[in-house]
Short mmCIF file of C-alpha atoms in Angstrom, two decimals:
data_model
loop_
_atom_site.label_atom_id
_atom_site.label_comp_id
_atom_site.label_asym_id
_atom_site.label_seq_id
_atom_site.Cartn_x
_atom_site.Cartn_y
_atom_site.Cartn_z
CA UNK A 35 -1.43 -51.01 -35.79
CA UNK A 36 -1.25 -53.07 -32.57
CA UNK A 37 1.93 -51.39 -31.58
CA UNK A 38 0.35 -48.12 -31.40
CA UNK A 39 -2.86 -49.01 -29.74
CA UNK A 40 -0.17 -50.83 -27.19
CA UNK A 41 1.67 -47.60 -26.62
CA UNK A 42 -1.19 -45.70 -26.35
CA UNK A 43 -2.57 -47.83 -23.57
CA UNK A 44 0.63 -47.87 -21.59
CA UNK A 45 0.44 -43.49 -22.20
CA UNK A 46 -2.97 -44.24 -21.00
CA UNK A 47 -1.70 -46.63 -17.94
CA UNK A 48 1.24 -43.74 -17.20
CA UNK A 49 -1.21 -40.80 -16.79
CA UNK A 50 -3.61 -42.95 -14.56
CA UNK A 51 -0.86 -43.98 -12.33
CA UNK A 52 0.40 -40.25 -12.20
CA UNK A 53 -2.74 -39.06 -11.10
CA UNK A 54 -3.40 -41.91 -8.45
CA UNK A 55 -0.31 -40.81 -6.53
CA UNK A 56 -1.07 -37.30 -6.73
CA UNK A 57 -4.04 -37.97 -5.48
CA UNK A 58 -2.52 -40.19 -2.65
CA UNK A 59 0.10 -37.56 -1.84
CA UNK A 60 -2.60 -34.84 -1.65
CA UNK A 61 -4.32 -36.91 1.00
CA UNK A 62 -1.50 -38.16 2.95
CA UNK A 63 0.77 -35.14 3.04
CA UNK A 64 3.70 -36.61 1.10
CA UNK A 65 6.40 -34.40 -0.14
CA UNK A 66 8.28 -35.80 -2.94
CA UNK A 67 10.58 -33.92 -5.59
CA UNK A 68 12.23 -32.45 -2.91
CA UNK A 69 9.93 -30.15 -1.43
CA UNK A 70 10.84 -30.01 2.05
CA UNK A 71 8.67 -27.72 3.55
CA UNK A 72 8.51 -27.88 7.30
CA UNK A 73 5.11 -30.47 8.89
CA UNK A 74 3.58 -29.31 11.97
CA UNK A 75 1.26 -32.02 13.45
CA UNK A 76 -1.66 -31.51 15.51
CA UNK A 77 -3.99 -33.70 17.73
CA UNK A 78 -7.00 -32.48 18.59
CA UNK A 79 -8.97 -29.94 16.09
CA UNK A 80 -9.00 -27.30 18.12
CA UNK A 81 -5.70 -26.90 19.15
CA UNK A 82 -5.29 -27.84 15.31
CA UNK A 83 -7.27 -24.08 14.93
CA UNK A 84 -5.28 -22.39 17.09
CA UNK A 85 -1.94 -23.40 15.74
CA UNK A 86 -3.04 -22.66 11.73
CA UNK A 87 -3.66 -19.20 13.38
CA UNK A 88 -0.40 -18.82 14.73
CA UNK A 89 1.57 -20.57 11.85
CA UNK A 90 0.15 -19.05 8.65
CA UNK A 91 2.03 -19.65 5.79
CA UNK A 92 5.23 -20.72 7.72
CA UNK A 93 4.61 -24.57 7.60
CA UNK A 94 2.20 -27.16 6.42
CA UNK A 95 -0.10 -28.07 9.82
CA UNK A 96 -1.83 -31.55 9.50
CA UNK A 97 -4.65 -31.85 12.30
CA UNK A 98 -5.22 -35.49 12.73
CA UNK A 99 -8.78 -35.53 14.55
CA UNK A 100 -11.45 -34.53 12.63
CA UNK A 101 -14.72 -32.25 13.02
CA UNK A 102 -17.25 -33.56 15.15
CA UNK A 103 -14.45 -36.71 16.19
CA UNK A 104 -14.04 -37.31 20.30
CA UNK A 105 -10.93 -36.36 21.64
CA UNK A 106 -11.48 -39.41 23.85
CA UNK A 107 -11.84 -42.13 22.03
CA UNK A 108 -10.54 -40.88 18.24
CA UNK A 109 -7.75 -43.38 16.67
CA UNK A 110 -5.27 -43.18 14.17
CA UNK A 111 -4.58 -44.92 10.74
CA UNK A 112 -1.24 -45.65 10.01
CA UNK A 113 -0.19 -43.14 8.14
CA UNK A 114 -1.12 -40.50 10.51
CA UNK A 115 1.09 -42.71 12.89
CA UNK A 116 3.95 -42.08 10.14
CA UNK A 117 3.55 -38.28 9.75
CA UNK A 118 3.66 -37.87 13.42
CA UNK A 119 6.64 -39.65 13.45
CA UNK A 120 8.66 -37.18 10.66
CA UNK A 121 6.95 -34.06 11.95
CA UNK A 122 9.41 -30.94 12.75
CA UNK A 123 7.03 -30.05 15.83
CA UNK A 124 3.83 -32.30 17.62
CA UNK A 125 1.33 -29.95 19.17
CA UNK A 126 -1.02 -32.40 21.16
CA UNK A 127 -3.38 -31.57 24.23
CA UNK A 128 -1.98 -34.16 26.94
CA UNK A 129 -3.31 -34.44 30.20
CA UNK A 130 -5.25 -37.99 29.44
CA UNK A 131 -7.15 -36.17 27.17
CA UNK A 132 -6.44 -37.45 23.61
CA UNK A 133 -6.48 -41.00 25.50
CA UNK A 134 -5.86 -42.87 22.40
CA UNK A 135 -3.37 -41.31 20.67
CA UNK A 136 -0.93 -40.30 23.37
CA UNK A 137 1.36 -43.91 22.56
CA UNK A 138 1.84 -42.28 19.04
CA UNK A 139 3.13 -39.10 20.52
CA UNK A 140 5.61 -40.78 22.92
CA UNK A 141 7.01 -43.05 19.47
CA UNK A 142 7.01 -39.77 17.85
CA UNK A 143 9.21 -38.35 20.43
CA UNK A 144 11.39 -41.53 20.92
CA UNK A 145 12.04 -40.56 17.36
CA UNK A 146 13.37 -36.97 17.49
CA UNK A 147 10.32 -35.18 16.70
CA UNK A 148 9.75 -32.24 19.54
CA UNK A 149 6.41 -32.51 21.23
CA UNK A 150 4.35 -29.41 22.92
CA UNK A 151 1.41 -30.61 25.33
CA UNK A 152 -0.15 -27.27 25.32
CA UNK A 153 -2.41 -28.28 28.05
CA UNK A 154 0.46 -28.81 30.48
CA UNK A 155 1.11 -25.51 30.07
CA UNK A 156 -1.75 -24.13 30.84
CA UNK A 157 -2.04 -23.81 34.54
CA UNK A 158 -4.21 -26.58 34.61
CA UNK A 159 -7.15 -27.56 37.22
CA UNK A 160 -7.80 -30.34 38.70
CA UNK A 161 -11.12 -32.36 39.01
CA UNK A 162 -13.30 -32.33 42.14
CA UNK A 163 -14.79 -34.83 44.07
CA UNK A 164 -18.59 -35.94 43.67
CA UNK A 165 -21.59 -34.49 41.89
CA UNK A 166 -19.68 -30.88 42.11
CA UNK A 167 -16.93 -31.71 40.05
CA UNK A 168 -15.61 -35.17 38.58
CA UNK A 169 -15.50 -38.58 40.11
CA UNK A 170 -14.20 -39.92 43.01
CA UNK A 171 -11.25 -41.83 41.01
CA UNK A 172 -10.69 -38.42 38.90
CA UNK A 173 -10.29 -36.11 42.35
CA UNK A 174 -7.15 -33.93 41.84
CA UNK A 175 -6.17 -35.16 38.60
CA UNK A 176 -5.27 -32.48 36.32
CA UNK A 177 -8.71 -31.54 34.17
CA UNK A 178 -7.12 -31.35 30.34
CA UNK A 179 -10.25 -29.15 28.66
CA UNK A 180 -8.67 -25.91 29.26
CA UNK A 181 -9.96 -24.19 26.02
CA UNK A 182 -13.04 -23.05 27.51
CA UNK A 183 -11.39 -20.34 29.38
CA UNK A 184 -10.07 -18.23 26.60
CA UNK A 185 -6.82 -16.60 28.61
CA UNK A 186 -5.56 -19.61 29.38
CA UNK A 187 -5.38 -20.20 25.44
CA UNK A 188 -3.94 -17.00 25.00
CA UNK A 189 -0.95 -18.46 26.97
CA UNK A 190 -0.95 -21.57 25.17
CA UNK A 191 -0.71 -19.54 21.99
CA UNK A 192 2.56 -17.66 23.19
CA UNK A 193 4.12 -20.97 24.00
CA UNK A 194 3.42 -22.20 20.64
CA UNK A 195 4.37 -19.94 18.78
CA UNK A 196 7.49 -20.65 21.04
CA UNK A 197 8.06 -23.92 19.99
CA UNK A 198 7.47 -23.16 16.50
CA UNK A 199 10.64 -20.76 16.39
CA UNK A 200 12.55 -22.90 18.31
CA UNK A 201 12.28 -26.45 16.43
CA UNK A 202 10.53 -25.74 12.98
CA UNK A 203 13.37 -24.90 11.02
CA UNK A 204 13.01 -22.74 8.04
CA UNK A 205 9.96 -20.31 9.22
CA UNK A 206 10.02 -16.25 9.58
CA UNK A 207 10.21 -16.01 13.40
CA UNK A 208 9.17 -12.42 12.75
CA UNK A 209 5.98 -13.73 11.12
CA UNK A 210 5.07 -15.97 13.33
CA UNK A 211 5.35 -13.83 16.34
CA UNK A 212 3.03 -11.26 14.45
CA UNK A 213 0.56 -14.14 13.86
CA UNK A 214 0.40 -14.78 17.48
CA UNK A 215 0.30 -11.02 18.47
CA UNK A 216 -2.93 -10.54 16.05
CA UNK A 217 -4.73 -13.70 17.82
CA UNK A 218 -4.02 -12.42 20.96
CA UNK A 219 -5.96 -9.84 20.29
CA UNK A 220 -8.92 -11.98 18.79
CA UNK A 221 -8.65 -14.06 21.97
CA UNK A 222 -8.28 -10.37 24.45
CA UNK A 223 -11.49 -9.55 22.57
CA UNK A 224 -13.45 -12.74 22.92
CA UNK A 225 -12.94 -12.49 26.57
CA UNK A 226 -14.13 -9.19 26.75
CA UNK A 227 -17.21 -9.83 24.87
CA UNK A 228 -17.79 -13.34 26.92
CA UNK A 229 -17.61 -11.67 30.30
CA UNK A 230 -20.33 -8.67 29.09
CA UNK A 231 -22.59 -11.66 27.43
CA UNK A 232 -22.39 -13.51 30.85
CA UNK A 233 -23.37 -10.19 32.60
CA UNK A 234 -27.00 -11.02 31.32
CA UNK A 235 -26.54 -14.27 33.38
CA UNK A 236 -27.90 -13.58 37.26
CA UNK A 237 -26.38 -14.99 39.87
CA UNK A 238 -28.71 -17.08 41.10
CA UNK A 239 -28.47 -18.80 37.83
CA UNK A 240 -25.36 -19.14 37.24
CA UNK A 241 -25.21 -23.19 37.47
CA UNK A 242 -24.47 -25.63 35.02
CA UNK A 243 -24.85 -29.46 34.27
CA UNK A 244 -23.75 -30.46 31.29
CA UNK A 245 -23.21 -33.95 29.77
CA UNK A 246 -19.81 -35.00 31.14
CA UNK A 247 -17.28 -32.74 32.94
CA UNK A 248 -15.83 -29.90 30.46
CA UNK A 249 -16.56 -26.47 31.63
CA UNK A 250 -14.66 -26.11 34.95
CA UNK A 251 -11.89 -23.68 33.16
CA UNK A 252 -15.01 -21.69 31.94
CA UNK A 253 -16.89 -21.81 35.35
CA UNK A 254 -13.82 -21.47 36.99
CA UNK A 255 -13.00 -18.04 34.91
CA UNK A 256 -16.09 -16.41 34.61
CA UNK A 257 -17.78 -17.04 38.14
CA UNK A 258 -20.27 -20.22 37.18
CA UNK A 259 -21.10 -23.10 39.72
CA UNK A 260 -20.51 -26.73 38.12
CA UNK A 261 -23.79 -28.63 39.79
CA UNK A 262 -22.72 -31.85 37.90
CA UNK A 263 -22.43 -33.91 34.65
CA UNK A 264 -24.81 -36.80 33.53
CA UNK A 265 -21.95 -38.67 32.51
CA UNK A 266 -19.81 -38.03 36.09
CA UNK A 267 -16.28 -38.08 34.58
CA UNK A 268 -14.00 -35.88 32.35
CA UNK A 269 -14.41 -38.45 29.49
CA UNK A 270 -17.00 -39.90 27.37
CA UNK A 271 -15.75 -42.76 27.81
CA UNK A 272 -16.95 -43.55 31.44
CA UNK A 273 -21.01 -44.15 31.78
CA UNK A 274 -23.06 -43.46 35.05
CA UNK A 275 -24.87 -45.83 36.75
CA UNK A 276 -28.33 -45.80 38.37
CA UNK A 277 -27.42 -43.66 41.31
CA UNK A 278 -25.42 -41.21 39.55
CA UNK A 279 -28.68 -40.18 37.70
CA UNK A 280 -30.43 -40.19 40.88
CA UNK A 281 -27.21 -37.97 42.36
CA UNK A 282 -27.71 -35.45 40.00
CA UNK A 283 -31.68 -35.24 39.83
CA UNK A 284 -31.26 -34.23 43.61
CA UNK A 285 -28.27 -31.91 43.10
CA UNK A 286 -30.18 -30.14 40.39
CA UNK A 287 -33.78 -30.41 41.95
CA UNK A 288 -31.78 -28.57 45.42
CA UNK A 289 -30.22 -25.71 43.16
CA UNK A 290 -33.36 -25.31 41.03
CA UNK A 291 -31.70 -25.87 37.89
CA UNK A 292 -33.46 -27.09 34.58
CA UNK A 293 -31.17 -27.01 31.71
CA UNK A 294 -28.78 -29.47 30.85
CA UNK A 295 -26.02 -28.78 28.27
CA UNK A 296 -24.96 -31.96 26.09
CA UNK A 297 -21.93 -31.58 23.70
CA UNK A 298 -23.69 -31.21 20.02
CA UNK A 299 -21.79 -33.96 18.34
CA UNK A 300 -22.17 -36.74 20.81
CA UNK A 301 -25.59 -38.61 21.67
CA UNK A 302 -27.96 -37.09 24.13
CA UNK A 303 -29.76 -40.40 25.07
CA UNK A 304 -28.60 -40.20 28.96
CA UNK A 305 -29.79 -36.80 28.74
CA UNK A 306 -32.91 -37.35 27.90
CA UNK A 307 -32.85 -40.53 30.46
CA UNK A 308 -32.41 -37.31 32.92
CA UNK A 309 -34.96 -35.35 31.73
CA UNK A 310 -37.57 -38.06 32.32
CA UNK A 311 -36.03 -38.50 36.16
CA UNK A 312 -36.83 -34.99 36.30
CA UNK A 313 -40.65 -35.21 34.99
CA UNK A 314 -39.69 -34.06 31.84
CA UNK A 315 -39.17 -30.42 33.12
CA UNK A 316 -35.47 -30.14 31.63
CA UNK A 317 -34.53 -28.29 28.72
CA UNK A 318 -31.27 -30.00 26.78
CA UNK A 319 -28.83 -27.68 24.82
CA UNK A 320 -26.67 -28.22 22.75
CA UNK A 321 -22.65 -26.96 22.58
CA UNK A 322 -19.51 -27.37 20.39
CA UNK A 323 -17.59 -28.82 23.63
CA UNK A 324 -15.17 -31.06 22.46
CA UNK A 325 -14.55 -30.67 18.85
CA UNK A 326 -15.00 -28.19 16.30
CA UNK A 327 -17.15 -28.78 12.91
CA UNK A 328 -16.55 -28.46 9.45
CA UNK A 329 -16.44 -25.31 8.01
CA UNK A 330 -20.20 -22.84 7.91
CA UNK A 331 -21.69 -26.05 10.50
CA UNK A 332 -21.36 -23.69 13.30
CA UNK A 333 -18.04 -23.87 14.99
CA UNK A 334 -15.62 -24.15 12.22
CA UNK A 335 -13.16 -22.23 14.51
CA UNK A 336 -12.51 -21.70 18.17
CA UNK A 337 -13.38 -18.27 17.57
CA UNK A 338 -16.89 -19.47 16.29
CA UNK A 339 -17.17 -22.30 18.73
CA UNK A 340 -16.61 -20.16 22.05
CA UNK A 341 -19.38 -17.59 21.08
CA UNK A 342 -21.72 -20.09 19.42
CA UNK A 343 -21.22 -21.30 23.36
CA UNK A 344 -21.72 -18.20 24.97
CA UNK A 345 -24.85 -17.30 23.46
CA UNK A 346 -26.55 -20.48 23.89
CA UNK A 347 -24.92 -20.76 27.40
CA UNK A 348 -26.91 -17.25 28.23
CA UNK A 349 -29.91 -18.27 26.19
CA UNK A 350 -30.75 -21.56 28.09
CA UNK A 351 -29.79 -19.84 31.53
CA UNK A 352 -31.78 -16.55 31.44
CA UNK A 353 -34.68 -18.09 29.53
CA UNK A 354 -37.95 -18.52 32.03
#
């Protein structure tokens, strides 16, 4: 009698252990039994978007920042350190932007994987000087939020899909160039429909503040003036002081402007500090800047994300 109930309880041990590494390898990406499917690893979520779109079924992507994360400041665990290292292909941003995870990418590299910084590619700008652009320390350093102009992601979705027939072994080239045609289109078409949207936008109006520096691409495609940022930098990391505030309450008092967009998932608190230097006379929207959502929160895609931006863009700049 004890012999069974001990065999039962080591079945019983063997089908819990089972399930605990299944469950391990469904979180961690692990390919055992010999599946070697090809692993494309991405940075930043929205370049994590844009490369499921041009990939498909070719290859398993792993994004490693999740929604509502800051491509500034988000870290990794170990074993997204690990799977960076054995990827076939690591799609990442660059430009300073995902600031702590670039000395992950360079081990990755110094280990054979091939690396794509898709924002290199992208006929990048550079910062300005003062309350018109980023700070003094940032001037002419290369601004690395080109998603918000949607043709410059067009080209960084021809380069990827690039990359992907050139080091991920094992994938349909065929398909993956006809993934990247059919977002081309999506992106051809979101242009379109951002440039009639912004119509509704008159000039006079056509000024933004927002909470740090991230729209220059899309000011710098689709004829906006950048008036400033609360936080005067291309990173959340940096915080204004005293005189920046006051810096910006003139620049926006001088071009009459009263709304203030603040990326949705980070805090608005120096935002609203503004709105009080400014008599309380400042309306604060929100955007998807930085990072998409999860999935039916609003920007679950780039796709989503860019007109969810549009439309509230128009909204808090035509409203009286």
């Amino acid at each position: 009698m004890s012999v069974r109930v001990g065999a039962a309880r080591v079945r019983a041990l063997l089908v819990t252990l089972v399930s605990f590494f299944a469950l391990v390898c469904a979180a961690t990406g692990c390919t055992g039994g010999g599946d070697d499917r090809p692993r494309v690893v991405v940075t930043t979520n929205i370049l994590g978007d844009v490369t499921r779109e041009i990939v498909g079924d070719e290859a398993d992507v792993s994004v490693l920042m999740k929604p509502n994360a800051d491509p500034h400041s988000f870290g990794l665990s170990a074993v997204q350190a690990a799977e960076l290292e054995n990827a076939d292909l690591v799609v990442y941003n660059g430009l300073g932007l995902e600031e702590n995870v670039l000395r992950h990418v360079e081990a990755a590299r110094e280990s054979g994987a091939a690396t794509f910084a898709a924002g290199e590619a992208a006929d990048p700008l550079t910062f300005h000087t003062g309350q018109d652009g980023g700070s003094e320390e940032e001037a002419g350093e290369p601004d690395p939020h080109f998603w918000t102009d949607p043709d410059r992601v067009r080209k960084a979705v021809g380069l990827i899909a690039d990359q992907v027939a050139d080091h991920v072994d094992g994938v349909d080239e065929k398909a993956v160039r006809e993934n990247a045609a059919r977002y081309d289109g999506q992106l051809a078409d979101l242009t379109t429909w951002m440039e009639k949207s912004f119509d509704a936008v008159p000039e006079d109006r056509r000024a933004l503040v927002t909470n740090h520096h991230v729209f220059g691409y899309l000011a710098d495609r689709f004829g906006f003036r950048v008036i400033g940022a609360v936080i005067p930098s291309g990173t959340t990391l940096a915080s204004p002081s005293s005189s920046d505030l006051r810096s910006l309450t003139r620049a926006m008092e001088k071009a009459k402007v009263r709304t203030v967009f603040a990326d949705s998932s980070q805090p608005t608190r120096l935002a609203e500090v503004l709105r009080q230097e400014m008599g309380g006379d400042v309306d604060v929207v929100p955007l998807y800047s930085e990072s998409l959502t999860e999935k039916g929160k609003g920007a679950g895609t780039y796709l989503e994300m860019m007109r969810a931006n549009t439309s509230a863009m128009v909204d808090g700049l035509t409203g009286d």
